[in-house]
């Protein structure tokens, strides 16, 4: 069974997941591994692992366009998001991302985990907290930022590997 891994990763988190998938799947059957620009013959693979970073609750436009171009494929969606902690949050994002796929594709698996954000984001939150001292919502955002710093971690990569294994 041939496969391709195509991903969009602005800061490297999703790329880590992509690399883990390639490691798990092995090099031999890999038709293509790379970004959307490098996708080339990827759409011919038996199974396409498509990875995204969460951009305003959805995948980025480039990955959305890639997904929209797929037909009659088995697709495994994986992604990272700055906010974590609840599978229901990931599920909402995944539903939106699935919306880019034509109905003739089959989503064979999904996986999402949290991914760290740039330090500038924390600085912005700190500024907001200075303007609104004690604001619980902003404090929660800072706490989330600090939790995200470690992700994707080894546990995330293991869980991804398990999700991939179930598809095979
Ligand atoms: C412009 C922008 C928009 C983002 N929107 C969201 C969002 O709606 N929800 C979320 O949980 N994370 C959001 N994030 C955080 C990223 O999705 C997260 O850090 C992700 O792991 C980045 O993956 P990458 O390193 O592969 O680019 C956003 C980040 C940026 C820069």
PDB file of C-alpha atoms and ligand atoms in Angstrom:
ATOM      1  CA  UNK A   1       0.000   0.000   0.000  1.00  0.00           C
ATOM      2  CA  UNK A   2       1.549   3.302  -1.058  1.00  0.00           C
ATOM      3  CA  UNK A   3       1.154   6.441   0.968  1.00  0.00           C
ATOM      4  CA  UNK A   4       1.967  10.138   0.919  1.00  0.00           C
ATOM      5  CA  UNK A   5       2.412  12.612   3.758  1.00  0.00           C
ATOM      6  CA  UNK A   6       1.547  16.182   2.847  1.00  0.00           C
ATOM      7  CA  UNK A   7       1.542  18.850   5.495  1.00  0.00           C
ATOM      8  CA  UNK A   8       1.307  22.556   6.198  1.00  0.00           C
ATOM      9  CA  UNK A   9       3.415  23.589   9.163  1.00  0.00           C
ATOM     10  CA  UNK A  10       4.243  27.242   9.802  1.00  0.00           C
ATOM     11  CA  UNK A  11       6.417  26.716  12.893  1.00  0.00           C
ATOM     12  CA  UNK A  12       7.322  23.008  12.786  1.00  0.00           C
ATOM     13  CA  UNK A  13       4.843  21.337  15.163  1.00  0.00           C
ATOM     14  CA  UNK A  14       2.819  19.605  12.471  1.00  0.00           C
ATOM     15  CA  UNK A  15       6.015  18.680  10.656  1.00  0.00           C
ATOM     16  CA  UNK A  16       7.034  16.687  13.744  1.00  0.00           C
ATOM     17  CA  UNK A  17       3.829  14.654  13.399  1.00  0.00           C
ATOM     18  CA  UNK A  18       4.441  14.220   9.679  1.00  0.00           C
ATOM     19  CA  UNK A  19       7.928  12.861  10.371  1.00  0.00           C
ATOM     20  CA  UNK A  20       6.552  10.468  12.964  1.00  0.00           C
ATOM     21  CA  UNK A  21       4.084   9.091  10.415  1.00  0.00           C
ATOM     22  CA  UNK A  22       6.863   8.517   7.890  1.00  0.00           C
ATOM     23  CA  UNK A  23       8.923   6.805  10.577  1.00  0.00           C
ATOM     24  CA  UNK A  24       6.010   4.512  11.439  1.00  0.00           C
ATOM     25  CA  UNK A  25       5.063   3.780   7.838  1.00  0.00           C
ATOM     26  CA  UNK A  26       8.614   3.248   6.563  1.00  0.00           C
ATOM     27  CA  UNK A  27      10.312   4.705   3.500  1.00  0.00           C
ATOM     28  CA  UNK A  28       9.582   1.953   1.001  1.00  0.00           C
ATOM     29  CA  UNK A  29       5.926   2.676   0.238  1.00  0.00           C
ATOM     30  CA  UNK A  30       6.295   6.459   0.528  1.00  0.00           C
ATOM     31  CA  UNK A  31       5.284   8.129  -2.729  1.00  0.00           C
ATOM     32  CA  UNK A  32       5.739  11.653  -1.450  1.00  0.00           C
ATOM     33  CA  UNK A  33       6.655  13.453   1.766  1.00  0.00           C
ATOM     34  CA  UNK A  34       6.515  17.213   1.876  1.00  0.00           C
ATOM     35  CA  UNK A  35       4.591  20.436   1.851  1.00  0.00           C
ATOM     36  CA  UNK A  36       1.615  21.239  -0.351  1.00  0.00           C
ATOM     37  CA  UNK A  37       3.994  22.849  -2.879  1.00  0.00           C
ATOM     38  CA  UNK A  38       5.937  19.592  -3.014  1.00  0.00           C
ATOM     39  CA  UNK A  39       2.848  17.380  -3.303  1.00  0.00           C
ATOM     40  CA  UNK A  40       3.426  16.401  -6.966  1.00  0.00           C
ATOM     41  CA  UNK A  41       2.376  12.778  -7.385  1.00  0.00           C
ATOM     42  CA  UNK A  42       1.018  12.509  -3.823  1.00  0.00           C
ATOM     43  CA  UNK A  43      -2.570  12.301  -5.011  1.00  0.00           C
ATOM     44  CA  UNK A  44      -1.834   8.909  -6.596  1.00  0.00           C
ATOM     45  CA  UNK A  45      -0.992   7.268  -3.265  1.00  0.00           C
ATOM     46  CA  UNK A  46      -3.379   4.681  -1.800  1.00  0.00           C
ATOM     47  CA  UNK A  47      -3.575   6.635   1.426  1.00  0.00           C
ATOM     48  CA  UNK A  48      -2.845  10.298   1.949  1.00  0.00           C
ATOM     49  CA  UNK A  49      -1.847  11.602   5.352  1.00  0.00           C
ATOM     50  CA  UNK A  50      -2.723  15.294   5.308  1.00  0.00           C
ATOM     51  CA  UNK A  51      -1.421  17.475   8.127  1.00  0.00           C
ATOM     52  CA  UNK A  52      -2.455  20.972   9.120  1.00  0.00           C
ATOM     53  CA  UNK A  53      -1.802  23.638  11.692  1.00  0.00           C
ATOM     54  CA  UNK A  54      -4.959  25.209  13.038  1.00  0.00           C
ATOM     55  CA  UNK A  55      -5.558  28.637  11.566  1.00  0.00           C
ATOM     56  CA  UNK A  56      -8.591  30.366  13.047  1.00  0.00           C
ATOM     57  CA  UNK A  57     -10.386  27.129  13.755  1.00  0.00           C
ATOM     58  CA  UNK A  58      -9.696  25.538  10.373  1.00  0.00           C
ATOM     59  CA  UNK A  59      -6.719  24.346   8.354  1.00  0.00           C
ATOM     60  CA  UNK A  60      -4.710  26.925   6.434  1.00  0.00           C
ATOM     61  CA  UNK A  61      -5.972  27.894   2.952  1.00  0.00           C
ATOM     62  CA  UNK A  62      -3.179  26.045   1.123  1.00  0.00           C
ATOM     63  CA  UNK A  63      -3.968  22.751   2.856  1.00  0.00           C
ATOM     64  CA  UNK A  64      -7.676  23.348   2.324  1.00  0.00           C
ATOM     65  CA  UNK A  65      -7.062  23.747  -1.414  1.00  0.00           C
ATOM     66  CA  UNK A  66      -4.985  20.565  -1.451  1.00  0.00           C
ATOM     67  CA  UNK A  67      -7.756  18.622   0.288  1.00  0.00           C
ATOM     68  CA  UNK A  68     -10.352  20.041  -2.097  1.00  0.00           C
ATOM     69  CA  UNK A  69      -8.354  18.606  -5.017  1.00  0.00           C
ATOM     70  CA  UNK A  70      -8.488  15.005  -3.735  1.00  0.00           C
ATOM     71  CA  UNK A  71     -10.887  12.438  -5.169  1.00  0.00           C
ATOM     72  CA  UNK A  72     -11.521   8.757  -4.433  1.00  0.00           C
ATOM     73  CA  UNK A  73      -8.729   8.715  -1.850  1.00  0.00           C
ATOM     74  CA  UNK A  74      -8.315   7.310   1.613  1.00  0.00           C
ATOM     75  CA  UNK A  75      -7.347  10.263   3.775  1.00  0.00           C
ATOM     76  CA  UNK A  76      -5.899  10.410   7.274  1.00  0.00           C
ATOM     77  CA  UNK A  77      -6.133  13.909   8.751  1.00  0.00           C
ATOM     78  CA  UNK A  78      -3.699  15.041  11.417  1.00  0.00           C
ATOM     79  CA  UNK A  79      -3.062  18.412  12.940  1.00  0.00           C
ATOM     80  CA  UNK A  80      -1.919  20.582  15.798  1.00  0.00           C
ATOM     81  CA  UNK A  81      -3.694  23.434  17.577  1.00  0.00           C
ATOM     82  CA  UNK A  82      -2.534  25.958  20.140  1.00  0.00           C
ATOM     83  CA  UNK A  83      -5.453  25.214  22.416  1.00  0.00           C
ATOM     84  CA  UNK A  84      -5.727  21.743  23.835  1.00  0.00           C
ATOM     85  CA  UNK A  85      -7.156  19.766  26.652  1.00  0.00           C
ATOM     86  CA  UNK A  86     -10.485  18.810  25.115  1.00  0.00           C
ATOM     87  CA  UNK A  87     -11.017  16.248  22.377  1.00  0.00           C
ATOM     88  CA  UNK A  88     -14.318  18.002  21.627  1.00  0.00           C
ATOM     89  CA  UNK A  89     -12.355  21.111  20.608  1.00  0.00           C
ATOM     90  CA  UNK A  90     -10.185  19.045  18.262  1.00  0.00           C
ATOM     91  CA  UNK A  91     -13.280  17.315  16.876  1.00  0.00           C
ATOM     92  CA  UNK A  92     -14.843  20.656  15.945  1.00  0.00           C
ATOM     93  CA  UNK A  93     -11.705  21.623  14.044  1.00  0.00           C
ATOM     94  CA  UNK A  94     -11.524  18.233  12.341  1.00  0.00           C
ATOM     95  CA  UNK A  95     -15.133  18.558  11.189  1.00  0.00           C
ATOM     96  CA  UNK A  96     -14.321  21.900   9.550  1.00  0.00           C
ATOM     97  CA  UNK A  97     -11.213  20.466   7.916  1.00  0.00           C
ATOM     98  CA  UNK A  98     -13.175  17.449   6.632  1.00  0.00           C
ATOM     99  CA  UNK A  99     -15.483  19.971   4.999  1.00  0.00           C
ATOM    100  CA  UNK A 100     -12.737  20.687   2.425  1.00  0.00           C
ATOM    101  CA  UNK A 101     -12.869  17.109   1.145  1.00  0.00           C
ATOM    102  CA  UNK A 102     -15.141  15.983  -1.672  1.00  0.00           C
ATOM    103  CA  UNK A 103     -17.683  13.307  -0.704  1.00  0.00           C
ATOM    104  CA  UNK A 104     -15.963  10.618  -2.813  1.00  0.00           C
ATOM    105  CA  UNK A 105     -13.026  10.493  -0.369  1.00  0.00           C
ATOM    106  CA  UNK A 106     -12.942   8.345   2.752  1.00  0.00           C
ATOM    107  CA  UNK A 107     -11.500   9.686   5.995  1.00  0.00           C
ATOM    108  CA  UNK A 108      -9.861   6.590   7.457  1.00  0.00           C
ATOM    109  CA  UNK A 109      -8.407   8.194  10.565  1.00  0.00           C
ATOM    110  CA  UNK A 110      -7.729  11.433  12.387  1.00  0.00           C
ATOM    111  CA  UNK A 111      -5.362  12.681  15.040  1.00  0.00           C
ATOM    112  CA  UNK A 112      -4.835  16.043  16.697  1.00  0.00           C
ATOM    113  CA  UNK A 113      -2.729  17.313  19.564  1.00  0.00           C
ATOM    114  CA  UNK A 114      -1.632  20.591  21.038  1.00  0.00           C
ATOM    115  CA  UNK A 115       1.290  22.503  19.540  1.00  0.00           C
ATOM    116  CA  UNK A 116       3.440  25.215  21.058  1.00  0.00           C
ATOM    117  CA  UNK A 117       2.977  28.831  20.020  1.00  0.00           C
ATOM    118  CA  UNK A 118       5.536  31.600  19.494  1.00  0.00           C
ATOM    119  CA  UNK A 119       6.664  33.530  22.590  1.00  0.00           C
ATOM    120  CA  UNK A 120       5.183  36.690  21.046  1.00  0.00           C
ATOM    121  CA  UNK A 121       1.740  35.244  21.754  1.00  0.00           C
ATOM    122  CA  UNK A 122       2.485  35.010  25.480  1.00  0.00           C
ATOM    123  CA  UNK A 123       3.787  38.585  25.425  1.00  0.00           C
ATOM    124  CA  UNK A 124       0.493  39.667  23.864  1.00  0.00           C
ATOM    125  CA  UNK A 125      -1.478  37.843  26.546  1.00  0.00           C
ATOM    126  CA  UNK A 126       0.694  39.444  29.244  1.00  0.00           C
ATOM    127  CA  UNK A 127      -0.089  42.858  27.770  1.00  0.00           C
ATOM    128  CA  UNK A 128      -3.802  42.031  27.830  1.00  0.00           C
ATOM    129  CA  UNK A 129      -3.542  40.954  31.475  1.00  0.00           C
ATOM    130  CA  UNK A 130      -1.814  44.214  32.350  1.00  0.00           C
ATOM    131  CA  UNK A 131      -4.762  46.079  30.845  1.00  0.00           C
ATOM    132  CA  UNK A 132      -7.241  43.801  32.659  1.00  0.00           C
ATOM    133  CA  UNK A 133      -5.575  42.688  35.903  1.00  0.00           C
ATOM    134  CA  UNK A 134      -6.986  39.468  37.334  1.00  0.00           C
ATOM    135  CA  UNK A 135      -9.013  38.630  34.206  1.00  0.00           C
ATOM    136  CA  UNK A 136      -9.643  34.885  34.537  1.00  0.00           C
ATOM    137  CA  UNK A 137     -10.084  34.317  30.797  1.00  0.00           C
ATOM    138  CA  UNK A 138      -6.698  35.867  30.002  1.00  0.00           C
ATOM    139  CA  UNK A 139      -5.073  33.990  32.875  1.00  0.00           C
ATOM    140  CA  UNK A 140      -6.493  30.794  31.372  1.00  0.00           C
ATOM    141  CA  UNK A 141      -5.001  31.694  27.996  1.00  0.00           C
ATOM    142  CA  UNK A 142      -1.581  32.139  29.593  1.00  0.00           C
ATOM    143  CA  UNK A 143      -1.929  28.819  31.406  1.00  0.00           C
ATOM    144  CA  UNK A 144      -2.866  27.165  28.125  1.00  0.00           C
ATOM    145  CA  UNK A 145       0.146  28.762  26.437  1.00  0.00           C
ATOM    146  CA  UNK A 146       2.440  27.345  29.109  1.00  0.00           C
ATOM    147  CA  UNK A 147       0.926  23.869  28.753  1.00  0.00           C
ATOM    148  CA  UNK A 148       1.347  24.026  24.979  1.00  0.00           C
ATOM    149  CA  UNK A 149       5.077  24.724  25.264  1.00  0.00           C
ATOM    150  CA  UNK A 150       5.888  21.020  25.676  1.00  0.00           C
ATOM    151  CA  UNK A 151       3.819  19.829  22.709  1.00  0.00           C
ATOM    152  CA  UNK A 152       3.934  17.822  20.569  1.00  0.00           C
ATOM    153  CA  UNK A 153       5.663  15.580  23.108  1.00  0.00           C
ATOM    154  CA  UNK A 154       6.585  11.899  23.147  1.00  0.00           C
ATOM    155  CA  UNK A 155       3.133  10.915  24.405  1.00  0.00           C
ATOM    156  CA  UNK A 156       1.494  12.802  21.517  1.00  0.00           C
ATOM    157  CA  UNK A 157       3.742  11.072  18.987  1.00  0.00           C
ATOM    158  CA  UNK A 158       2.993   7.680  20.521  1.00  0.00           C
ATOM    159  CA  UNK A 159      -0.754   8.319  20.358  1.00  0.00           C
ATOM    160  CA  UNK A 160      -0.384   9.398  16.734  1.00  0.00           C
ATOM    161  CA  UNK A 161       1.508   6.193  16.003  1.00  0.00           C
ATOM    162  CA  UNK A 162      -1.335   4.219  17.558  1.00  0.00           C
ATOM    163  CA  UNK A 163      -3.940   6.068  15.470  1.00  0.00           C
ATOM    164  CA  UNK A 164      -1.917   5.294  12.343  1.00  0.00           C
ATOM    165  CA  UNK A 165      -1.515   1.645  13.328  1.00  0.00           C
ATOM    166  CA  UNK A 166      -5.276   1.255  13.639  1.00  0.00           C
ATOM    167  CA  UNK A 167      -5.737   2.298  10.038  1.00  0.00           C
ATOM    168  CA  UNK A 168      -3.333  -0.261   8.638  1.00  0.00           C
TER     169      UNK A 168
HETATM  170  C1  LIG B   1      -2.471  33.092  12.674  1.00  0.00           C
HETATM  171  C2  LIG B   1      -2.644  31.948  13.640  1.00  0.00           C
HETATM  172  C3  LIG B   1      -3.913  31.484  13.914  1.00  0.00           C
HETATM  173  C4  LIG B   1      -4.090  30.437  14.829  1.00  0.00           C
HETATM  174  N1  LIG B   1      -5.357  30.015  15.098  1.00  0.00           N
HETATM  175  C5  LIG B   1      -5.545  29.046  16.024  1.00  0.00           C
HETATM  176  C6  LIG B   1      -6.861  28.625  16.367  1.00  0.00           C
HETATM  177  O1  LIG B   1      -7.879  29.085  15.846  1.00  0.00           O
HETATM  178  N2  LIG B   1      -6.987  27.651  17.310  1.00  0.00           N
HETATM  179  C7  LIG B   1      -5.910  27.069  17.922  1.00  0.00           C
HETATM  180  O2  LIG B   1      -6.100  26.195  18.776  1.00  0.00           O
HETATM  181  N3  LIG B   1      -4.650  27.435  17.598  1.00  0.00           N
HETATM  182  C8  LIG B   1      -4.447  28.407  16.681  1.00  0.00           C
HETATM  183  N4  LIG B   1      -3.159  28.789  16.346  1.00  0.00           N
HETATM  184  C9  LIG B   1      -1.996  28.049  16.938  1.00  0.00           C
HETATM  185  C10 LIG B   1      -1.380  27.041  15.975  1.00  0.00           C
HETATM  186  O3  LIG B   1      -2.369  26.300  15.282  1.00  0.00           O
HETATM  187  C11 LIG B   1      -0.502  26.042  16.727  1.00  0.00           C
HETATM  188  O4  LIG B   1       0.543  26.707  17.411  1.00  0.00           O
HETATM  189  C12 LIG B   1       0.056  24.967  15.800  1.00  0.00           C
HETATM  190  O5  LIG B   1       0.621  23.923  16.560  1.00  0.00           O
HETATM  191  C13 LIG B   1       1.113  25.490  14.849  1.00  0.00           C
HETATM  192  O6  LIG B   1       1.552  24.403  14.065  1.00  0.00           O
HETATM  193  P1  LIG B   1       2.840  24.464  13.148  1.00  0.00           P
HETATM  194  O7  LIG B   1       4.034  24.595  14.063  1.00  0.00           O
HETATM  195  O8  LIG B   1       2.824  23.188  12.412  1.00  0.00           O
HETATM  196  O9  LIG B   1       2.695  25.674  12.256  1.00  0.00           O
HETATM  197  C14 LIG B   1      -2.967  29.828  15.455  1.00  0.00           C
HETATM  198  C15 LIG B   1      -1.670  30.298  15.163  1.00  0.00           C
HETATM  199  C16 LIG B   1      -1.507  31.342  14.270  1.00  0.00           C
HETATM  200  C17 LIG B   1      -0.102  31.839  13.982  1.00  0.00           C
END
